[in-house]
Amino acid sequence: MTASTQTPIIPIKSSSEPPAVIAPATDIFTARATRFEQLATGHTLGDWLRFLAVISRTQHDALQKLPVLPLPTADALQQAREHRMPPLPAQHWQRDPAWHGVLRQLATTVTPAAPEAARADLARIATLPADKLEELAERVLHTELYGDDAALLPYVGAALQVLWTGLAQRVGAGITVLDVLGVCPCCGFLPVASIVKTVGETANLRFLHCALCNTEWNLVRVKCAACDANDGISYRQLEGAGVKNPEAMRAETCDSCKSYLKIVYTERGGVDPVADDLATLALDILVDEAGYARAGPNLLLVPGNG
Ligand SMILES: [Zn+2]
Ligand SMILES: [Zn+2]
């Protein structure tokens, strides 16, 4: 692994142009925790959403305590820009074992708030050797969120999010959107959802939100993030009594590749792509039944296990 301690990259952009890439905010995990708590009120999955709020707050604390880890060298960052490659690729970056400590600490900290059924899983995490943790990480980073020990994967995902978010914050926004529009320009991972901004210089622009490092990148609206198609895009939302603000979250479905990704609108403020995604699993069931497959994962959820 190459490393340097160079100064952070300063984003280069003209003052009139909105950013194409937005680095993760320093308060990303506390804002997410607050949103989970809001969404939990009156929700049928309220207890689970409140537990996820505790996980998000623990992620924030872990991020503050994360050691200063090596970043790609200035040359490597420059090469990544020139070749339009992600500088911190999820599947190839030699991750620092510091994330093991993040995971074990997270498992201990969230246990008092955990549902009874999750406590044995959390206790087990403390006993797993490093090579087993790395094996679980490989599964998360290759989005193989099923099989033996699948119940452990959301915690592994949460710890890896801390690691990658910390690195992404330090690399900053000085990275370019890739030729492959549907993957994160910072880590090459898939988006969890997209978000349409409504205020400031990014108003009316749509950004995809990375499921791993929380970087956001611009993608024009009415375009499939998975296959780039512009035709055959449509939007579905939940209807009926008891659905709060259905228009705030829609599923953008693509008839070319039969995939979908959710799109969240920020009109009411305080939304979070990860939290709002998990509060609207009924929408996933709706579009799944209509024959569309989800284009990007939510690492806090094991499909069929949540
Ligand atoms: Zn990313
Ligand atoms: Zn498509």
PDB file of C-alpha atoms and ligand atoms in Angstrom:
ATOM      1  CA  MET A   1       0.000   0.000   0.000  1.00  0.00           C
ATOM      2  CA  THR A   2       1.256   3.434  -0.828  1.00  0.00           C
ATOM      3  CA  ALA A   3       0.662   6.234   1.586  1.00  0.00           C
ATOM      4  CA  SER A   4       1.380   9.866   2.087  1.00  0.00           C
ATOM      5  CA  THR A   5       0.420  12.658   4.392  1.00  0.00           C
ATOM      6  CA  GLN A   6      -0.206  15.259   1.749  1.00  0.00           C
ATOM      7  CA  THR A   7      -2.654  18.087   2.345  1.00  0.00           C
ATOM      8  CA  PRO A   8      -6.294  17.444   1.396  1.00  0.00           C
ATOM      9  CA  ILE A   9      -7.317  17.934  -2.198  1.00  0.00           C
ATOM     10  CA  ILE A  10      -9.109  21.234  -2.747  1.00  0.00           C
ATOM     11  CA  PRO A  11     -12.119  20.850  -5.040  1.00  0.00           C
ATOM     12  CA  ILE A  12     -11.666  22.764  -8.274  1.00  0.00           C
ATOM     13  CA  LYS A  13     -14.821  24.293  -9.653  1.00  0.00           C
ATOM     14  CA  SER A  14     -16.044  27.630 -10.881  1.00  0.00           C
ATOM     15  CA  SER A  15     -18.273  29.552  -8.506  1.00  0.00           C
ATOM     16  CA  SER A  16     -21.267  29.335 -10.846  1.00  0.00           C
ATOM     17  CA  GLU A  17     -21.132  25.612 -11.363  1.00  0.00           C
ATOM     18  CA  PRO A  18     -22.738  23.252  -8.868  1.00  0.00           C
ATOM     19  CA  PRO A  19     -20.487  20.442  -7.654  1.00  0.00           C
ATOM     20  CA  ALA A  20     -20.671  17.139  -9.520  1.00  0.00           C
ATOM     21  CA  VAL A  21     -19.454  15.252  -6.461  1.00  0.00           C
ATOM     22  CA  ILE A  22     -20.254  16.025  -2.815  1.00  0.00           C
ATOM     23  CA  ALA A  23     -18.041  14.584  -0.070  1.00  0.00           C
ATOM     24  CA  PRO A  24     -19.825  13.165   2.996  1.00  0.00           C
ATOM     25  CA  ALA A  25     -20.822  15.795   5.583  1.00  0.00           C
ATOM     26  CA  THR A  26     -19.041  15.635   8.931  1.00  0.00           C
ATOM     27  CA  ASP A  27     -22.378  15.114  10.700  1.00  0.00           C
ATOM     28  CA  ILE A  28     -23.696  12.518   8.243  1.00  0.00           C
ATOM     29  CA  PHE A  29     -24.249   9.827  10.880  1.00  0.00           C
ATOM     30  CA  THR A  30     -25.808  12.067  13.563  1.00  0.00           C
ATOM     31  CA  ALA A  31     -28.149  13.582  10.955  1.00  0.00           C
ATOM     32  CA  ARG A  32     -29.066  10.040   9.940  1.00  0.00           C
ATOM     33  CA  ALA A  33     -29.699   9.051  13.559  1.00  0.00           C
ATOM     34  CA  THR A  34     -32.022  12.031  14.008  1.00  0.00           C
ATOM     35  CA  ARG A  35     -33.889  11.088  10.864  1.00  0.00           C
ATOM     36  CA  PHE A  36     -34.264   7.463  11.999  1.00  0.00           C
ATOM     37  CA  GLU A  37     -35.755   8.725  15.279  1.00  0.00           C
ATOM     38  CA  GLN A  38     -38.212  10.988  13.425  1.00  0.00           C
ATOM     39  CA  LEU A  39     -39.264   8.175  11.128  1.00  0.00           C
ATOM     40  CA  ALA A  40     -39.695   5.732  14.018  1.00  0.00           C
ATOM     41  CA  THR A  41     -42.548   7.733  15.528  1.00  0.00           C
ATOM     42  CA  GLY A  42     -45.805   5.930  14.789  1.00  0.00           C
ATOM     43  CA  HIS A  43     -44.069   3.521  12.394  1.00  0.00           C
ATOM     44  CA  THR A  44     -44.893  -0.196  12.479  1.00  0.00           C
ATOM     45  CA  LEU A  45     -41.118  -0.869  12.426  1.00  0.00           C
ATOM     46  CA  GLY A  46     -40.484   1.857  15.005  1.00  0.00           C
ATOM     47  CA  ASP A  47     -38.412  -0.281  17.388  1.00  0.00           C
ATOM     48  CA  TRP A  48     -36.096  -1.370  14.590  1.00  0.00           C
ATOM     49  CA  LEU A  49     -35.735   2.195  13.261  1.00  0.00           C
ATOM     50  CA  ARG A  50     -34.864   3.410  16.775  1.00  0.00           C
ATOM     51  CA  PHE A  51     -32.217   0.690  17.012  1.00  0.00           C
ATOM     52  CA  LEU A  52     -30.792   1.876  13.684  1.00  0.00           C
ATOM     53  CA  ALA A  53     -30.662   5.387  15.159  1.00  0.00           C
ATOM     54  CA  VAL A  54     -28.471   4.012  17.945  1.00  0.00           C
ATOM     55  CA  ILE A  55     -26.247   2.308  15.368  1.00  0.00           C
ATOM     56  CA  SER A  56     -25.934   5.575  13.411  1.00  0.00           C
ATOM     57  CA  ARG A  57     -24.949   7.539  16.523  1.00  0.00           C
ATOM     58  CA  THR A  58     -22.380   4.876  17.342  1.00  0.00           C
ATOM     59  CA  GLN A  59     -21.023   5.201  13.800  1.00  0.00           C
ATOM     60  CA  HIS A  60     -20.605   8.932  14.402  1.00  0.00           C
ATOM     61  CA  ASP A  61     -18.655   8.336  17.609  1.00  0.00           C
ATOM     62  CA  ALA A  62     -16.495   5.730  15.880  1.00  0.00           C
ATOM     63  CA  LEU A  63     -15.777   8.142  13.032  1.00  0.00           C
ATOM     64  CA  GLN A  64     -14.534  10.765  15.521  1.00  0.00           C
ATOM     65  CA  LYS A  65     -12.176   8.204  17.056  1.00  0.00           C
ATOM     66  CA  LEU A  66     -10.965   6.702  13.781  1.00  0.00           C
ATOM     67  CA  PRO A  67      -7.181   6.935  13.536  1.00  0.00           C
ATOM     68  CA  VAL A  68      -5.752   9.017  10.683  1.00  0.00           C
ATOM     69  CA  LEU A  69      -5.338   6.287   8.075  1.00  0.00           C
ATOM     70  CA  PRO A  70      -3.192   6.482   4.931  1.00  0.00           C
ATOM     71  CA  LEU A  71      -4.846   7.952   1.849  1.00  0.00           C
ATOM     72  CA  PRO A  72      -3.832   7.336  -1.756  1.00  0.00           C
ATOM     73  CA  THR A  73      -0.763   9.384  -2.695  1.00  0.00           C
ATOM     74  CA  ALA A  74      -1.205  12.606  -4.658  1.00  0.00           C
ATOM     75  CA  ASP A  75       0.045  10.723  -7.748  1.00  0.00           C
ATOM     76  CA  ALA A  76      -2.473   7.934  -7.245  1.00  0.00           C
ATOM     77  CA  LEU A  77      -5.276  10.464  -6.835  1.00  0.00           C
ATOM     78  CA  GLN A  78      -4.170  12.246  -9.989  1.00  0.00           C
ATOM     79  CA  GLN A  79      -4.064   8.946 -11.904  1.00  0.00           C
ATOM     80  CA  ALA A  80      -7.524   8.028 -10.648  1.00  0.00           C
ATOM     81  CA  ARG A  81      -8.804  11.384 -11.944  1.00  0.00           C
ATOM     82  CA  GLU A  82      -7.120  10.978 -15.322  1.00  0.00           C
ATOM     83  CA  HIS A  83      -8.340   7.434 -15.837  1.00  0.00           C
ATOM     84  CA  ARG A  84     -11.717   8.115 -14.247  1.00  0.00           C
ATOM     85  CA  MET A  85     -11.240   5.405 -11.666  1.00  0.00           C
ATOM     86  CA  PRO A  86     -12.441   5.528  -8.056  1.00  0.00           C
ATOM     87  CA  PRO A  87      -9.466   6.355  -5.774  1.00  0.00           C
ATOM     88  CA  LEU A  88     -10.716   4.177  -2.868  1.00  0.00           C
ATOM     89  CA  PRO A  89     -12.211   1.143  -4.664  1.00  0.00           C
ATOM     90  CA  ALA A  90     -14.419  -0.900  -2.326  1.00  0.00           C
ATOM     91  CA  GLN A  91     -13.278  -4.234  -3.711  1.00  0.00           C
ATOM     92  CA  HIS A  92      -9.556  -3.481  -4.120  1.00  0.00           C
ATOM     93  CA  TRP A  93      -8.480  -0.835  -1.610  1.00  0.00           C
ATOM     94  CA  GLN A  94      -6.286  -2.459   1.009  1.00  0.00           C
ATOM     95  CA  ARG A  95      -8.461  -1.631   3.973  1.00  0.00           C
ATOM     96  CA  ASP A  96      -6.826  -0.919   7.280  1.00  0.00           C
ATOM     97  CA  PRO A  97      -7.712  -3.435  10.044  1.00  0.00           C
ATOM     98  CA  ALA A  98      -8.739  -0.428  12.160  1.00  0.00           C
ATOM     99  CA  TRP A  99     -12.267  -1.277  11.089  1.00  0.00           C
ATOM    100  CA  HIS A 100     -12.181  -4.448  13.249  1.00  0.00           C
ATOM    101  CA  GLY A 101     -11.988  -2.261  16.341  1.00  0.00           C
ATOM    102  CA  VAL A 102     -14.836  -0.117  14.990  1.00  0.00           C
ATOM    103  CA  LEU A 103     -16.983  -3.227  14.538  1.00  0.00           C
ATOM    104  CA  ARG A 104     -16.256  -4.727  17.942  1.00  0.00           C
ATOM    105  CA  GLN A 105     -16.839  -1.422  19.705  1.00  0.00           C
ATOM    106  CA  LEU A 106     -20.058  -0.895  17.770  1.00  0.00           C
ATOM    107  CA  ALA A 107     -21.318  -4.368  18.687  1.00  0.00           C
ATOM    108  CA  THR A 108     -20.664  -3.734  22.383  1.00  0.00           C
ATOM    109  CA  THR A 109     -22.128  -0.222  22.395  1.00  0.00           C
ATOM    110  CA  VAL A 110     -25.404  -1.029  20.628  1.00  0.00           C
ATOM    111  CA  THR A 111     -26.133  -4.248  22.560  1.00  0.00           C
ATOM    112  CA  PRO A 112     -28.193  -2.632  25.356  1.00  0.00           C
ATOM    113  CA  ALA A 113     -30.477  -1.080  22.694  1.00  0.00           C
ATOM    114  CA  ALA A 114     -30.628  -4.210  20.537  1.00  0.00           C
ATOM    115  CA  PRO A 115     -33.683  -6.403  20.080  1.00  0.00           C
ATOM    116  CA  GLU A 116     -33.405  -9.642  22.053  1.00  0.00           C
ATOM    117  CA  ALA A 117     -32.995 -11.654  18.841  1.00  0.00           C
ATOM    118  CA  ALA A 118     -29.927  -9.645  17.799  1.00  0.00           C
ATOM    119  CA  ARG A 119     -27.984  -9.952  21.051  1.00  0.00           C
ATOM    120  CA  ALA A 120     -26.477 -13.364  20.347  1.00  0.00           C
ATOM    121  CA  ASP A 121     -25.208 -12.069  16.969  1.00  0.00           C
ATOM    122  CA  LEU A 122     -23.672  -9.019  18.607  1.00  0.00           C
ATOM    123  CA  ALA A 123     -22.020 -11.127  21.309  1.00  0.00           C
ATOM    124  CA  ARG A 124     -20.591 -13.379  18.629  1.00  0.00           C
ATOM    125  CA  ILE A 125     -18.945 -10.524  16.772  1.00  0.00           C
ATOM    126  CA  ALA A 126     -16.642  -9.928  19.759  1.00  0.00           C
ATOM    127  CA  THR A 127     -15.362 -13.509  19.490  1.00  0.00           C
ATOM    128  CA  LEU A 128     -14.671 -13.662  15.755  1.00  0.00           C
ATOM    129  CA  PRO A 129     -11.034 -13.756  14.613  1.00  0.00           C
ATOM    130  CA  ALA A 130      -9.681 -11.182  12.181  1.00  0.00           C
ATOM    131  CA  ASP A 131      -9.708 -13.527   9.175  1.00  0.00           C
ATOM    132  CA  LYS A 132     -13.418 -14.231   9.696  1.00  0.00           C
ATOM    133  CA  LEU A 133     -14.135 -10.500   9.894  1.00  0.00           C
ATOM    134  CA  GLU A 134     -12.261  -9.995   6.624  1.00  0.00           C
ATOM    135  CA  GLU A 135     -14.289 -12.778   5.006  1.00  0.00           C
ATOM    136  CA  LEU A 136     -17.520 -11.077   6.104  1.00  0.00           C
ATOM    137  CA  ALA A 137     -16.198  -7.750   4.786  1.00  0.00           C
ATOM    138  CA  GLU A 138     -15.527  -9.300   1.373  1.00  0.00           C
ATOM    139  CA  ARG A 139     -19.139 -10.455   1.242  1.00  0.00           C
ATOM    140  CA  VAL A 140     -20.444  -7.003   2.100  1.00  0.00           C
ATOM    141  CA  LEU A 141     -18.154  -5.297  -0.423  1.00  0.00           C
ATOM    142  CA  HIS A 142     -19.249  -7.740  -3.133  1.00  0.00           C
ATOM    143  CA  THR A 143     -22.922  -7.234  -2.069  1.00  0.00           C
ATOM    144  CA  GLU A 144     -23.362 -10.914  -1.227  1.00  0.00           C
ATOM    145  CA  LEU A 145     -25.800 -10.150   1.577  1.00  0.00           C
ATOM    146  CA  TYR A 146     -27.118 -13.672   2.168  1.00  0.00           C
ATOM    147  CA  GLY A 147     -26.021 -17.108   3.362  1.00  0.00           C
ATOM    148  CA  ASP A 148     -24.458 -18.199   6.642  1.00  0.00           C
ATOM    149  CA  ASP A 149     -23.984 -15.434   9.187  1.00  0.00           C
ATOM    150  CA  ALA A 150     -26.043 -13.028   7.056  1.00  0.00           C
ATOM    151  CA  ALA A 151     -27.436 -11.516  10.271  1.00  0.00           C
ATOM    152  CA  LEU A 152     -23.929 -10.234  11.102  1.00  0.00           C
ATOM    153  CA  LEU A 153     -23.525  -8.399   7.806  1.00  0.00           C
ATOM    154  CA  PRO A 154     -25.418  -5.180   8.693  1.00  0.00           C
ATOM    155  CA  TYR A 155     -22.984  -4.557  11.569  1.00  0.00           C
ATOM    156  CA  VAL A 156     -20.008  -5.336   9.340  1.00  0.00           C
ATOM    157  CA  GLY A 157     -21.504  -2.966   6.756  1.00  0.00           C
ATOM    158  CA  ALA A 158     -21.941  -0.261   9.389  1.00  0.00           C
ATOM    159  CA  ALA A 159     -18.276  -0.547  10.440  1.00  0.00           C
ATOM    160  CA  LEU A 160     -17.085  -0.474   6.824  1.00  0.00           C
ATOM    161  CA  GLN A 161     -19.241   2.620   6.244  1.00  0.00           C
ATOM    162  CA  VAL A 162     -17.325   4.348   9.051  1.00  0.00           C
ATOM    163  CA  LEU A 163     -13.976   3.428   7.501  1.00  0.00           C
ATOM    164  CA  TRP A 164     -14.885   4.496   3.973  1.00  0.00           C
ATOM    165  CA  THR A 165     -16.781   7.612   5.021  1.00  0.00           C
ATOM    166  CA  GLY A 166     -13.760   8.805   7.002  1.00  0.00           C
ATOM    167  CA  LEU A 167     -11.487   8.272   4.013  1.00  0.00           C
ATOM    168  CA  ALA A 168     -13.985   9.858   1.593  1.00  0.00           C
ATOM    169  CA  GLN A 169     -14.265  12.959   3.781  1.00  0.00           C
ATOM    170  CA  ARG A 170     -10.493  13.408   3.646  1.00  0.00           C
ATOM    171  CA  VAL A 171     -10.167  12.768  -0.083  1.00  0.00           C
ATOM    172  CA  GLY A 172     -12.804  15.472  -0.450  1.00  0.00           C
ATOM    173  CA  ALA A 173     -14.778  16.442  -3.502  1.00  0.00           C
ATOM    174  CA  GLY A 174     -11.706  16.729  -5.740  1.00  0.00           C
ATOM    175  CA  ILE A 175     -12.686  13.635  -7.672  1.00  0.00           C
ATOM    176  CA  THR A 176     -14.465  13.328 -10.970  1.00  0.00           C
ATOM    177  CA  VAL A 177     -17.650  11.533 -11.946  1.00  0.00           C
ATOM    178  CA  LEU A 178     -16.782   8.258 -13.669  1.00  0.00           C
ATOM    179  CA  ASP A 179     -17.746   7.109 -17.155  1.00  0.00           C
ATOM    180  CA  VAL A 180     -19.909   4.498 -15.461  1.00  0.00           C
ATOM    181  CA  LEU A 181     -22.491   6.864 -14.032  1.00  0.00           C
ATOM    182  CA  GLY A 182     -24.147   4.370 -11.714  1.00  0.00           C
ATOM    183  CA  VAL A 183     -21.198   3.719  -9.393  1.00  0.00           C
ATOM    184  CA  CYS A 184     -19.619   5.914  -6.760  1.00  0.00           C
ATOM    185  CA  PRO A 185     -16.732   8.054  -8.100  1.00  0.00           C
ATOM    186  CA  CYS A 186     -14.949   7.720  -4.755  1.00  0.00           C
ATOM    187  CA  CYS A 187     -15.234   3.980  -3.990  1.00  0.00           C
ATOM    188  CA  GLY A 188     -16.923   2.363  -7.006  1.00  0.00           C
ATOM    189  CA  PHE A 189     -19.733   0.978  -4.838  1.00  0.00           C
ATOM    190  CA  LEU A 190     -23.427   1.118  -5.693  1.00  0.00           C
ATOM    191  CA  PRO A 191     -25.872   3.851  -4.677  1.00  0.00           C
ATOM    192  CA  VAL A 192     -28.414   3.172  -1.930  1.00  0.00           C
ATOM    193  CA  ALA A 193     -30.870   5.700  -3.385  1.00  0.00           C
ATOM    194  CA  SER A 194     -30.887   9.081  -5.061  1.00  0.00           C
ATOM    195  CA  ILE A 195     -31.843  12.438  -3.662  1.00  0.00           C
ATOM    196  CA  VAL A 196     -33.225  15.540  -5.345  1.00  0.00           C
ATOM    197  CA  LYS A 197     -31.928  18.677  -3.643  1.00  0.00           C
ATOM    198  CA  THR A 198     -34.168  21.687  -3.262  1.00  0.00           C
ATOM    199  CA  VAL A 199     -31.990  24.405  -1.801  1.00  0.00           C
ATOM    200  CA  GLY A 200     -28.746  26.179  -2.604  1.00  0.00           C
ATOM    201  CA  GLU A 201     -26.568  25.783  -5.661  1.00  0.00           C
ATOM    202  CA  THR A 202     -27.629  22.140  -6.094  1.00  0.00           C
ATOM    203  CA  ALA A 203     -31.389  22.889  -6.100  1.00  0.00           C
ATOM    204  CA  ASN A 204     -33.340  20.721  -8.547  1.00  0.00           C
ATOM    205  CA  LEU A 205     -30.319  18.512  -9.185  1.00  0.00           C
ATOM    206  CA  ARG A 206     -30.418  14.809  -8.485  1.00  0.00           C
ATOM    207  CA  PHE A 207     -27.536  13.068  -6.728  1.00  0.00           C
ATOM    208  CA  LEU A 208     -26.911   9.384  -6.227  1.00  0.00           C
ATOM    209  CA  HIS A 209     -25.893   8.538  -2.640  1.00  0.00           C
ATOM    210  CA  CYS A 210     -23.190   5.907  -2.085  1.00  0.00           C
ATOM    211  CA  ALA A 211     -24.314   2.987   0.093  1.00  0.00           C
ATOM    212  CA  LEU A 212     -20.763   2.585   1.423  1.00  0.00           C
ATOM    213  CA  CYS A 213     -18.854   5.894   1.668  1.00  0.00           C
ATOM    214  CA  ASN A 214     -21.795   8.372   1.656  1.00  0.00           C
ATOM    215  CA  THR A 215     -20.320  10.389  -1.220  1.00  0.00           C
ATOM    216  CA  GLU A 216     -22.981  11.886  -3.515  1.00  0.00           C
ATOM    217  CA  TRP A 217     -22.624  12.385  -7.246  1.00  0.00           C
ATOM    218  CA  ASN A 218     -24.752  14.088  -9.823  1.00  0.00           C
ATOM    219  CA  LEU A 219     -26.867  12.177 -12.297  1.00  0.00           C
ATOM    220  CA  VAL A 220     -29.363  13.928 -14.542  1.00  0.00           C
ATOM    221  CA  ARG A 221     -32.961  13.235 -13.662  1.00  0.00           C
ATOM    222  CA  VAL A 222     -35.107  10.690 -15.495  1.00  0.00           C
ATOM    223  CA  LYS A 223     -32.192   8.397 -16.227  1.00  0.00           C
ATOM    224  CA  CYS A 224     -31.615   4.833 -15.023  1.00  0.00           C
ATOM    225  CA  ALA A 225     -28.614   4.649 -12.694  1.00  0.00           C
ATOM    226  CA  ALA A 226     -28.070   0.988 -13.571  1.00  0.00           C
ATOM    227  CA  CYS A 227     -28.122   1.020 -17.398  1.00  0.00           C
ATOM    228  CA  ASP A 228     -28.136   4.721 -18.437  1.00  0.00           C
ATOM    229  CA  ALA A 229     -31.488   4.366 -20.232  1.00  0.00           C
ATOM    230  CA  ASN A 230     -33.597   7.514 -20.587  1.00  0.00           C
ATOM    231  CA  ASP A 231     -36.640   5.811 -22.047  1.00  0.00           C
ATOM    232  CA  GLY A 232     -39.012   3.607 -20.131  1.00  0.00           C
ATOM    233  CA  ILE A 233     -38.361   5.376 -16.830  1.00  0.00           C
ATOM    234  CA  SER A 234     -41.368   5.732 -14.573  1.00  0.00           C
ATOM    235  CA  TYR A 235     -42.122   6.494 -10.946  1.00  0.00           C
ATOM    236  CA  ARG A 236     -44.132   4.611  -8.367  1.00  0.00           C
ATOM    237  CA  GLN A 237     -45.099   5.615  -4.878  1.00  0.00           C
ATOM    238  CA  LEU A 238     -47.109   4.233  -2.009  1.00  0.00           C
ATOM    239  CA  GLU A 239     -50.748   5.247  -1.873  1.00  0.00           C
ATOM    240  CA  GLY A 240     -53.530   4.973   0.627  1.00  0.00           C
ATOM    241  CA  ALA A 241     -54.476   5.886   4.148  1.00  0.00           C
ATOM    242  CA  GLY A 242     -51.663   5.791   6.658  1.00  0.00           C
ATOM    243  CA  VAL A 243     -48.946   6.635   4.121  1.00  0.00           C
ATOM    244  CA  LYS A 244     -47.247   9.814   5.277  1.00  0.00           C
ATOM    245  CA  ASN A 245     -45.960  12.125   2.501  1.00  0.00           C
ATOM    246  CA  PRO A 246     -45.944   9.456  -0.217  1.00  0.00           C
ATOM    247  CA  GLU A 247     -44.560  11.954  -2.742  1.00  0.00           C
ATOM    248  CA  ALA A 248     -41.381  12.388  -0.665  1.00  0.00           C
ATOM    249  CA  MET A 249     -40.142   8.950  -1.713  1.00  0.00           C
ATOM    250  CA  ARG A 250     -40.676   7.313  -5.064  1.00  0.00           C
ATOM    251  CA  ALA A 251     -39.211   4.333  -6.850  1.00  0.00           C
ATOM    252  CA  GLU A 252     -37.638   5.157 -10.212  1.00  0.00           C
ATOM    253  CA  THR A 253     -38.205   2.063 -12.313  1.00  0.00           C
ATOM    254  CA  CYS A 254     -36.489   1.233 -15.610  1.00  0.00           C
ATOM    255  CA  ASP A 255     -38.167  -0.953 -18.206  1.00  0.00           C
ATOM    256  CA  SER A 256     -34.888  -1.501 -20.108  1.00  0.00           C
ATOM    257  CA  CYS A 257     -33.090  -3.381 -17.331  1.00  0.00           C
ATOM    258  CA  LYS A 258     -36.049  -3.987 -14.990  1.00  0.00           C
ATOM    259  CA  SER A 259     -34.268  -2.393 -12.064  1.00  0.00           C
ATOM    260  CA  TYR A 260     -35.260   0.379  -9.693  1.00  0.00           C
ATOM    261  CA  LEU A 261     -33.709   2.782  -7.261  1.00  0.00           C
ATOM    262  CA  LYS A 262     -35.600   4.956  -4.824  1.00  0.00           C
ATOM    263  CA  ILE A 263     -35.535   8.712  -5.176  1.00  0.00           C
ATOM    264  CA  VAL A 264     -36.087  10.946  -2.167  1.00  0.00           C
ATOM    265  CA  TYR A 265     -37.133  14.592  -2.354  1.00  0.00           C
ATOM    266  CA  THR A 266     -35.834  17.028   0.200  1.00  0.00           C
ATOM    267  CA  GLU A 267     -38.753  19.492   0.226  1.00  0.00           C
ATOM    268  CA  ARG A 268     -39.487  18.818   3.867  1.00  0.00           C
ATOM    269  CA  GLY A 269     -35.832  18.856   4.875  1.00  0.00           C
ATOM    270  CA  GLY A 270     -33.896  16.493   7.068  1.00  0.00           C
ATOM    271  CA  VAL A 271     -34.339  13.469   4.834  1.00  0.00           C
ATOM    272  CA  ASP A 272     -31.599  10.876   4.594  1.00  0.00           C
ATOM    273  CA  PRO A 273     -31.302   8.396   1.724  1.00  0.00           C
ATOM    274  CA  VAL A 274     -30.356   5.487   4.016  1.00  0.00           C
ATOM    275  CA  ALA A 275     -32.939   6.130   6.741  1.00  0.00           C
ATOM    276  CA  ASP A 276     -35.807   7.079   4.441  1.00  0.00           C
ATOM    277  CA  ASP A 277     -35.067   4.010   2.361  1.00  0.00           C
ATOM    278  CA  LEU A 278     -35.479   1.675   5.339  1.00  0.00           C
ATOM    279  CA  ALA A 279     -38.643   3.435   6.479  1.00  0.00           C
ATOM    280  CA  THR A 280     -40.279   2.702   3.120  1.00  0.00           C
ATOM    281  CA  LEU A 281     -39.716  -1.019   2.666  1.00  0.00           C
ATOM    282  CA  ALA A 282     -43.387  -1.321   1.676  1.00  0.00           C
ATOM    283  CA  LEU A 283     -42.450   0.522  -1.515  1.00  0.00           C
ATOM    284  CA  ASP A 284     -39.774  -2.104  -2.239  1.00  0.00           C
ATOM    285  CA  ILE A 285     -42.394  -4.837  -1.911  1.00  0.00           C
ATOM    286  CA  LEU A 286     -44.672  -2.952  -4.307  1.00  0.00           C
ATOM    287  CA  VAL A 287     -42.080  -2.565  -7.074  1.00  0.00           C
ATOM    288  CA  ASP A 288     -40.629  -6.018  -6.454  1.00  0.00           C
ATOM    289  CA  GLU A 289     -44.078  -7.495  -7.075  1.00  0.00           C
ATOM    290  CA  ALA A 290     -44.258  -5.455 -10.287  1.00  0.00           C
ATOM    291  CA  GLY A 291     -41.119  -7.268 -11.510  1.00  0.00           C
ATOM    292  CA  TYR A 292     -38.283  -4.829 -10.778  1.00  0.00           C
ATOM    293  CA  ALA A 293     -35.055  -5.704  -8.944  1.00  0.00           C
ATOM    294  CA  ARG A 294     -33.324  -3.267  -6.649  1.00  0.00           C
ATOM    295  CA  ALA A 295     -30.223  -1.680  -8.259  1.00  0.00           C
ATOM    296  CA  GLY A 296     -28.228  -0.916  -5.082  1.00  0.00           C
ATOM    297  CA  PRO A 297     -28.132  -2.271  -1.515  1.00  0.00           C
ATOM    298  CA  ASN A 298     -28.798  -0.725   1.855  1.00  0.00           C
ATOM    299  CA  LEU A 299     -25.981  -2.137   3.969  1.00  0.00           C
ATOM    300  CA  LEU A 300     -27.987  -1.860   7.204  1.00  0.00           C
ATOM    301  CA  LEU A 301     -30.479  -4.377   5.847  1.00  0.00           C
ATOM    302  CA  VAL A 302     -30.064  -8.010   4.939  1.00  0.00           C
ATOM    303  CA  PRO A 303     -32.771  -8.648   2.344  1.00  0.00           C
ATOM    304  CA  GLY A 304     -35.383 -11.001   3.767  1.00  0.00           C
ATOM    305  CA  ASN A 305     -33.790 -10.770   7.185  1.00  0.00           C
ATOM    306  CA  GLY A 306     -34.897  -7.310   8.284  1.00  0.00           C
TER     307      GLY A 306
HETATM  308 ZN    ZN B   1     -18.655   5.481  -2.317  1.00  0.00          ZN
HETATM  309 ZN    ZN B   2     -32.061   0.495 -16.496  1.00  0.00          ZN
END
